[in-house]
Every structure is written in C-alpha cells, then in structure tokens.
Amino acid sequence: GLLPDAVKNLFEITQLKQQAGALGVKKIEVNASGGRLVFTATPNVDAGKLIALVQTKPDIYRLEGADKLRFSRRFKTTQNKIEAMTALLTDISL
C-alpha cells in the first residue's frame, strides 16, 4: 500500500537536510509563522541570489548577523514547510 504521510515526511525531511548540508546550512528552524536558516562560517550558497531575495522581498526575508536568514511566512501543514524550504534552498544554491 501507500506510505503514511508521516513516513513520506520523514523521507522528504531527510532529503531536505542533505540538500541543506551541501549548501552549508547547519540548522533549519520552521514554525507555523516562519523561521530561519543558520549557515556555517563558509556557506556554499550564491550570495548574489541571497541578497537579491532579501532586497526584493524584505517583507518576507531578512538577514540577521552574518550567518542567519530569517523568514516570515504562514505555513498550514508540514508539507507546506518542506516544499517552501526545498524551494528556498534551490533558490539560493549556486
């Protein structure tokens, strides 16, 4: 039969963690109203894309210090969170 949603989420979260690790994201925190990414000292992201994201969507994204990207966004489900984080990591990748 089909996998339960909890198991599918576990696989997707594991894949997300691998993607984040390759980009130098050491922590992802997400709740119902937003969250943040915490980068390593030398992240493997496109700084230009990251800055453009913050500049074009300042109501959603902002940098906190040299190693954090905070975002404000409503999420209804775990699946919404996973999809949004996957898209964000893809958007800032090299």
Short mmCIF file of C-alpha atoms in Angstrom, two decimals:
data_model
loop_
_atom_site.label_atom_id
_atom_site.label_comp_id
_atom_site.label_asym_id
_atom_site.label_seq_id
_atom_site.Cartn_x
_atom_site.Cartn_y
_atom_site.Cartn_z
CA GLY A 1 0.00 0.00 0.00
CA LEU A 2 0.86 3.66 0.11
CA LEU A 3 3.20 5.05 2.74
CA PRO A 4 1.62 7.01 5.59
CA ASP A 5 2.12 10.79 5.48
CA ALA A 6 4.46 10.68 8.49
CA VAL A 7 6.82 8.29 6.68
CA LYS A 8 6.73 10.36 3.47
CA ASN A 9 7.51 13.47 5.52
CA LEU A 10 10.45 11.70 7.15
CA PHE A 11 11.95 10.85 3.76
CA GLU A 12 11.42 14.39 2.47
CA ILE A 13 12.91 15.95 5.61
CA THR A 14 15.95 13.70 5.31
CA GLN A 15 16.39 14.77 1.69
CA LEU A 16 15.99 18.43 2.74
CA LYS A 17 18.69 18.03 5.42
CA GLN A 18 21.08 16.57 2.84
CA GLN A 19 20.40 19.48 0.47
CA ALA A 20 20.90 21.97 3.31
CA GLY A 21 24.13 20.35 4.45
CA ALA A 22 25.60 20.55 0.95
CA LEU A 23 24.85 24.29 0.93
CA GLY A 24 26.43 24.94 4.30
CA VAL A 25 23.16 25.34 6.19
CA LYS A 26 23.75 23.91 9.64
CA LYS A 27 20.26 24.48 11.04
CA ILE A 28 16.73 24.96 9.72
CA GLU A 29 14.06 26.16 12.13
CA VAL A 30 10.49 26.41 10.86
CA ASN A 31 7.23 27.01 12.68
CA ALA A 32 3.70 27.96 11.61
CA SER A 33 4.62 31.63 11.06
CA GLY A 34 8.17 31.48 9.67
CA GLY A 35 11.62 30.51 10.78
CA ARG A 36 15.30 30.83 9.95
CA LEU A 37 18.28 29.23 8.31
CA VAL A 38 21.60 29.23 10.15
CA PHE A 39 24.65 28.99 7.90
CA THR A 40 28.13 27.64 8.57
CA ALA A 41 31.08 30.07 8.54
CA THR A 42 31.62 29.41 4.82
CA PRO A 43 28.28 28.51 3.21
CA ASN A 44 28.13 27.20 -0.33
CA VAL A 45 25.31 29.48 -1.50
CA ASP A 46 25.06 32.16 -4.15
CA ALA A 47 25.48 35.38 -2.13
CA GLY A 48 24.06 37.43 -5.00
CA LYS A 49 20.87 35.38 -5.06
CA LEU A 50 20.58 35.58 -1.29
CA ILE A 51 20.97 39.36 -1.28
CA ALA A 52 18.53 39.74 -4.18
CA LEU A 53 15.98 37.65 -2.28
CA VAL A 54 16.27 39.89 0.78
CA GLN A 55 16.13 43.07 -1.30
CA THR A 56 13.17 42.05 -3.47
CA LYS A 57 11.10 40.52 -0.66
CA PRO A 58 12.00 42.46 2.51
CA ASP A 59 8.58 41.75 3.99
CA ILE A 60 9.40 38.03 3.97
CA TYR A 61 13.21 37.71 4.24
CA ARG A 62 15.86 39.48 6.30
CA LEU A 63 19.43 38.75 7.27
CA GLU A 64 20.32 38.53 10.95
CA GLY A 65 24.01 38.93 11.51
CA ALA A 66 26.44 37.24 9.18
CA ASP A 67 25.03 33.73 9.47
CA LYS A 68 21.22 33.79 9.64
CA LEU A 69 18.37 34.27 7.20
CA ARG A 70 15.01 34.86 8.89
CA PHE A 71 11.73 34.50 7.00
CA SER A 72 8.16 35.36 7.90
CA ARG A 73 5.57 33.24 6.19
CA ARG A 74 2.48 31.29 7.22
CA PHE A 75 2.53 27.51 6.84
CA LYS A 76 -0.58 25.38 7.23
CA THR A 77 0.96 21.92 7.02
CA THR A 78 4.25 20.12 7.39
CA GLN A 79 4.17 19.51 3.65
CA ASN A 80 3.93 23.29 3.06
CA LYS A 81 7.03 23.79 5.23
CA ILE A 82 9.00 21.11 3.39
CA GLU A 83 8.07 22.47 -0.04
CA ALA A 84 8.92 26.05 0.95
CA MET A 85 12.30 25.09 2.41
CA THR A 86 13.18 22.97 -0.63
CA ALA A 87 12.31 25.90 -2.91
CA LEU A 88 14.28 28.37 -0.78
CA LEU A 89 17.39 26.18 -0.76
CA THR A 90 17.09 25.72 -4.52
CA ASP A 91 16.72 29.49 -4.98
CA ILE A 92 19.95 30.32 -3.11
CA SER A 93 22.07 27.45 -4.39
CA LEU A 94 24.99 28.01 -6.75
#
